[in-house]
Short mmCIF file of C-alpha atoms in Angstrom, two decimals:
data_model
loop_
_atom_site.label_atom_id
_atom_site.label_comp_id
_atom_site.label_asym_id
_atom_site.label_seq_id
_atom_site.Cartn_x
_atom_site.Cartn_y
_atom_site.Cartn_z
CA MET A 71 0.19 0.12 0.11
CA SER A 72 1.15 3.51 -0.49
CA GLN A 73 1.68 6.42 1.76
CA ILE A 74 -1.18 8.26 -0.17
CA HIS A 75 -3.62 5.45 0.64
CA ASP A 76 -2.72 5.16 4.02
CA GLU A 77 -3.36 9.00 4.30
CA VAL A 78 -6.60 8.85 2.84
CA LEU A 79 -7.70 5.83 5.02
CA ALA A 80 -6.74 7.57 8.24
CA ALA A 81 -8.50 10.94 7.23
CA ASN A 82 -11.49 8.90 6.35
CA GLU A 83 -11.45 7.32 10.28
CA GLN A 84 -11.17 10.73 11.28
CA TYR A 85 -14.24 11.88 9.31
CA ALA A 86 -16.17 9.00 10.40
CA ALA A 87 -15.60 9.53 13.98
CA ASP A 88 -16.98 13.13 13.51
CA PHE A 89 -19.71 11.95 11.13
CA GLY A 90 -22.35 12.89 13.66
CA ASP A 91 -26.09 13.40 12.12
CA LYS A 92 -25.00 13.89 8.64
CA ALA A 93 -26.31 10.05 8.25
CA ASN A 94 -29.81 11.76 8.13
CA LEU A 95 -29.07 14.20 5.00
CA PRO A 96 -31.81 13.61 2.63
CA MET A 97 -30.98 12.41 -1.25
CA PRO A 98 -32.43 15.72 -2.78
CA PRO A 99 -30.22 18.72 -2.46
CA GLY A 100 -31.21 21.19 -0.05
CA ARG A 101 -30.51 24.53 -1.97
CA HIS A 102 -31.81 22.89 -4.90
CA PHE A 103 -28.84 23.90 -7.69
CA ALA A 104 -26.11 21.90 -9.40
CA ILE A 105 -22.58 23.17 -10.47
CA LEU A 106 -20.71 21.47 -13.49
CA THR A 107 -17.15 22.70 -12.96
CA CYS A 108 -13.73 21.16 -13.57
CA MET A 109 -12.01 18.35 -11.90
CA ASP A 110 -8.85 20.85 -11.04
CA ALA A 111 -7.40 20.12 -7.71
CA ARG A 112 -7.42 23.91 -7.10
CA LEU A 113 -11.01 24.25 -7.47
CA ASP A 114 -13.13 23.37 -4.00
CA PRO A 115 -16.39 24.21 -5.49
CA ALA A 116 -17.93 23.81 -1.42
CA LYS A 117 -15.27 26.91 -0.78
CA TYR A 118 -15.88 29.30 -3.72
CA ALA A 119 -19.60 28.48 -3.57
CA GLY A 120 -20.64 28.19 -0.12
CA LEU A 121 -21.80 24.73 0.26
CA ALA A 122 -22.22 22.56 3.05
CA GLU A 123 -22.72 18.71 2.66
CA GLY A 124 -26.14 17.95 1.60
CA ASP A 125 -26.36 21.70 -0.02
CA ALA A 126 -25.98 20.84 -4.36
CA HIS A 127 -24.80 18.44 -6.41
CA VAL A 128 -21.02 18.84 -8.02
CA ILE A 129 -20.80 17.59 -11.18
CA ARG A 130 -16.84 17.58 -12.49
CA ASN A 131 -14.77 16.28 -15.45
CA ALA A 132 -11.76 17.56 -17.16
CA GLY A 133 -12.76 20.98 -18.27
CA GLY A 134 -16.22 21.10 -16.59
CA ARG A 135 -17.12 20.42 -20.05
CA ALA A 136 -20.94 19.75 -20.86
CA SER A 137 -20.45 16.43 -22.23
CA ASP A 138 -22.85 13.64 -22.73
CA ASP A 139 -22.21 12.29 -19.35
CA ALA A 140 -22.58 15.64 -17.57
CA ILE A 141 -25.83 16.09 -19.07
CA ARG A 142 -27.02 12.96 -18.11
CA SER A 143 -26.05 13.82 -14.37
CA LEU A 144 -27.69 17.46 -14.59
CA VAL A 145 -30.87 15.78 -16.29
CA ILE A 146 -31.37 12.89 -13.28
CA SER A 147 -30.49 16.29 -10.78
CA TYR A 148 -33.35 18.12 -12.01
CA LYS A 149 -35.99 15.08 -12.86
CA LEU A 150 -35.44 12.98 -9.92
CA LEU A 151 -33.53 15.14 -7.17
CA GLY A 152 -35.43 18.60 -7.82
CA THR A 153 -32.57 21.20 -8.68
CA ARG A 154 -34.15 24.16 -10.40
CA GLU A 155 -30.88 26.31 -11.00
CA TRP A 156 -27.71 24.78 -12.48
CA PHE A 157 -24.20 26.60 -12.98
CA VAL A 158 -21.43 25.97 -15.38
CA ILE A 159 -18.43 27.01 -14.14
CA HIS A 160 -14.73 27.07 -15.78
CA HIS A 161 -11.37 28.07 -14.71
CA THR A 162 -8.59 30.18 -15.42
CA ASP A 163 -5.11 28.51 -16.12
CA CYS A 164 -7.11 25.29 -17.14
CA GLY A 165 -4.90 22.01 -18.38
CA MET A 166 -7.79 21.69 -21.15
CA GLU A 167 -6.29 24.76 -22.87
CA THR A 168 -2.42 23.33 -23.03
CA PHE A 169 -3.36 20.37 -25.49
CA THR A 170 -5.95 19.80 -28.69
CA ASP A 171 -7.45 16.34 -29.58
CA ASP A 172 -4.71 16.15 -32.23
CA ILE A 173 -1.68 16.35 -29.16
CA MET A 174 -3.83 14.14 -27.20
CA ARG A 175 -4.55 11.07 -29.31
CA GLY A 176 -0.98 11.47 -30.76
CA LEU A 177 0.39 11.00 -27.28
CA LEU A 178 -2.02 7.93 -26.39
CA ALA A 179 -0.84 6.48 -29.85
CA SER A 180 2.76 6.76 -28.72
CA SER A 181 2.79 5.12 -25.17
CA LEU A 182 0.35 4.86 -22.29
CA LYS A 183 2.76 6.37 -19.74
CA ALA A 184 2.49 9.86 -18.24
CA ALA A 185 3.12 12.85 -20.68
CA THR A 186 5.52 15.96 -19.86
CA ILE A 187 5.02 19.40 -20.93
CA ASP A 188 7.74 22.37 -21.06
CA LYS A 189 8.03 25.63 -22.76
CA SER A 190 7.90 23.50 -26.29
CA GLY A 191 4.58 21.55 -25.49
CA TRP A 192 3.65 18.16 -24.59
CA HIS A 193 5.98 15.14 -25.06
CA ASP A 194 5.46 11.41 -24.54
CA SER A 195 7.76 9.94 -21.76
CA GLY A 196 7.27 6.35 -22.00
CA GLU A 197 8.09 3.89 -24.47
CA GLY A 198 5.50 2.09 -26.60
CA PRO A 199 2.75 0.38 -27.22
CA GLY A 200 0.28 3.15 -27.30
CA SER A 201 -3.33 2.73 -28.45
CA THR A 202 -5.05 4.34 -31.36
CA GLU A 203 -8.45 4.37 -29.36
CA GLY A 204 -8.08 7.85 -28.23
CA ASN A 205 -8.98 8.54 -31.89
CA TYR A 206 -12.52 8.11 -31.01
CA ILE A 207 -13.26 10.12 -28.08
CA ASP A 208 -13.87 13.94 -28.60
CA TRP A 209 -11.36 15.15 -25.94
CA LEU A 210 -13.10 18.73 -25.67
CA THR A 211 -9.97 20.86 -25.04
CA ILE A 212 -10.32 24.69 -24.51
CA ALA A 213 -9.56 27.15 -27.51
CA ASP A 214 -11.43 30.13 -25.88
CA ASN A 215 -12.38 29.41 -22.09
CA GLU A 216 -14.87 32.29 -22.51
CA GLN A 217 -16.40 30.93 -25.32
CA SER A 218 -16.41 27.37 -24.04
CA VAL A 219 -18.45 28.27 -21.15
CA VAL A 220 -20.96 29.74 -23.81
CA GLU A 221 -20.97 26.94 -25.92
CA ASP A 222 -21.57 24.41 -22.76
CA VAL A 223 -24.49 26.44 -21.74
CA GLN A 224 -25.90 26.56 -24.92
CA ARG A 225 -25.41 22.90 -25.58
CA ILE A 226 -27.06 22.33 -22.00
CA ARG A 227 -30.12 24.90 -23.02
CA HIS A 228 -30.42 23.10 -26.06
CA HIS A 229 -30.60 19.33 -25.03
CA PRO A 230 -33.99 18.21 -25.80
CA LEU A 231 -33.96 16.45 -22.04
CA VAL A 232 -33.38 19.84 -20.44
CA PRO A 233 -36.49 21.87 -19.94
CA GLY A 234 -36.86 25.57 -20.53
CA ASP A 235 -37.74 26.66 -17.07
CA ILE A 236 -34.18 25.99 -15.67
CA PRO A 237 -31.78 28.93 -15.23
CA ILE A 238 -28.29 28.29 -16.18
CA TYR A 239 -25.38 30.40 -15.31
CA GLY A 240 -21.97 30.83 -16.86
CA TYR A 241 -19.03 31.76 -14.84
CA ILE A 242 -15.38 31.39 -14.65
CA TYR A 243 -13.26 30.92 -11.43
CA ASP A 244 -10.03 32.59 -11.18
CA VAL A 245 -7.20 30.60 -9.54
CA LYS A 246 -5.21 33.22 -8.55
CA SER A 247 -7.93 35.42 -6.96
CA GLY A 248 -10.83 32.60 -5.81
CA LYS A 249 -13.48 34.98 -7.59
CA LEU A 250 -15.69 33.58 -10.08
CA LYS A 251 -16.49 36.28 -12.81
CA GLU A 252 -19.91 36.16 -14.53
CA VAL A 253 -19.94 35.24 -18.53
CA SER A 254 -22.85 37.60 -19.28
CA GLU A 255 -23.24 35.93 -22.99
CA ALA A 256 -23.06 32.40 -21.44
CA THR A 257 -25.77 33.56 -18.76
CA LYS A 258 -27.76 35.23 -21.52
CA VAL A 259 -27.95 31.80 -23.35
CA GLY A 260 -29.04 30.24 -20.48
CA LYS A 261 -32.10 32.15 -19.44
CA THR A 262 -35.29 30.61 -18.86
CA LYS A 263 -37.77 30.65 -21.64
#
C-alpha cells in the first residue's frame, strides 16, 4: 500500500468519527441547485460557492465540459432530485487549454505512460506500445475559455431533455483570486424560456 492510500484511510477514519447527524441528510440537495465544474484540484466548489454537505450537486470532469455524461447527471439532478438552477463554471489556467485533440491522440498512440510538458509543449515520456483508441474520443479541449462556457451553456440549454424553465449561469473561476466572473453571454443563453 502507498503512503497516499494510508493517508486517505486515516483521514476517513477521522471524518467518520465526527460524522454526527450527516447520516440523516436527504438525498435531494437542500439548496436545489447543481454545479458543473472542472476536476482541477485547485477548485473547491464547497468553498468558492459556500456549500455544506447536502446543499447541492457538484458534477466534475476535465474542463467542466457539457459532455453527454455531464448532461446525464444534470438531467437526473433535475428530474429525480429537484434541482432548479444550474451553474457551469470553468476556470483560468485550465489544463484543457494546453493541448488539442490531435496532441492527445498522438501522445496516446505513442505510449500509455504519463506525458510531460515544457515551454515547447507536450512530450511522451514512455516507450510504446500506445493505442489509437484515443482517436475515437472527443477530448473537449478548450481554445477560448469564455467561448467554451458559452458553448457548454448553449449545449445544455438546447438539449432535448433539459426543460426551458431551468436557469443556467456561466462563470469562470479565477485560480489566482478565488473569484467567480460571470460570462454574461453564457448566462444570457441560459435564461429561462
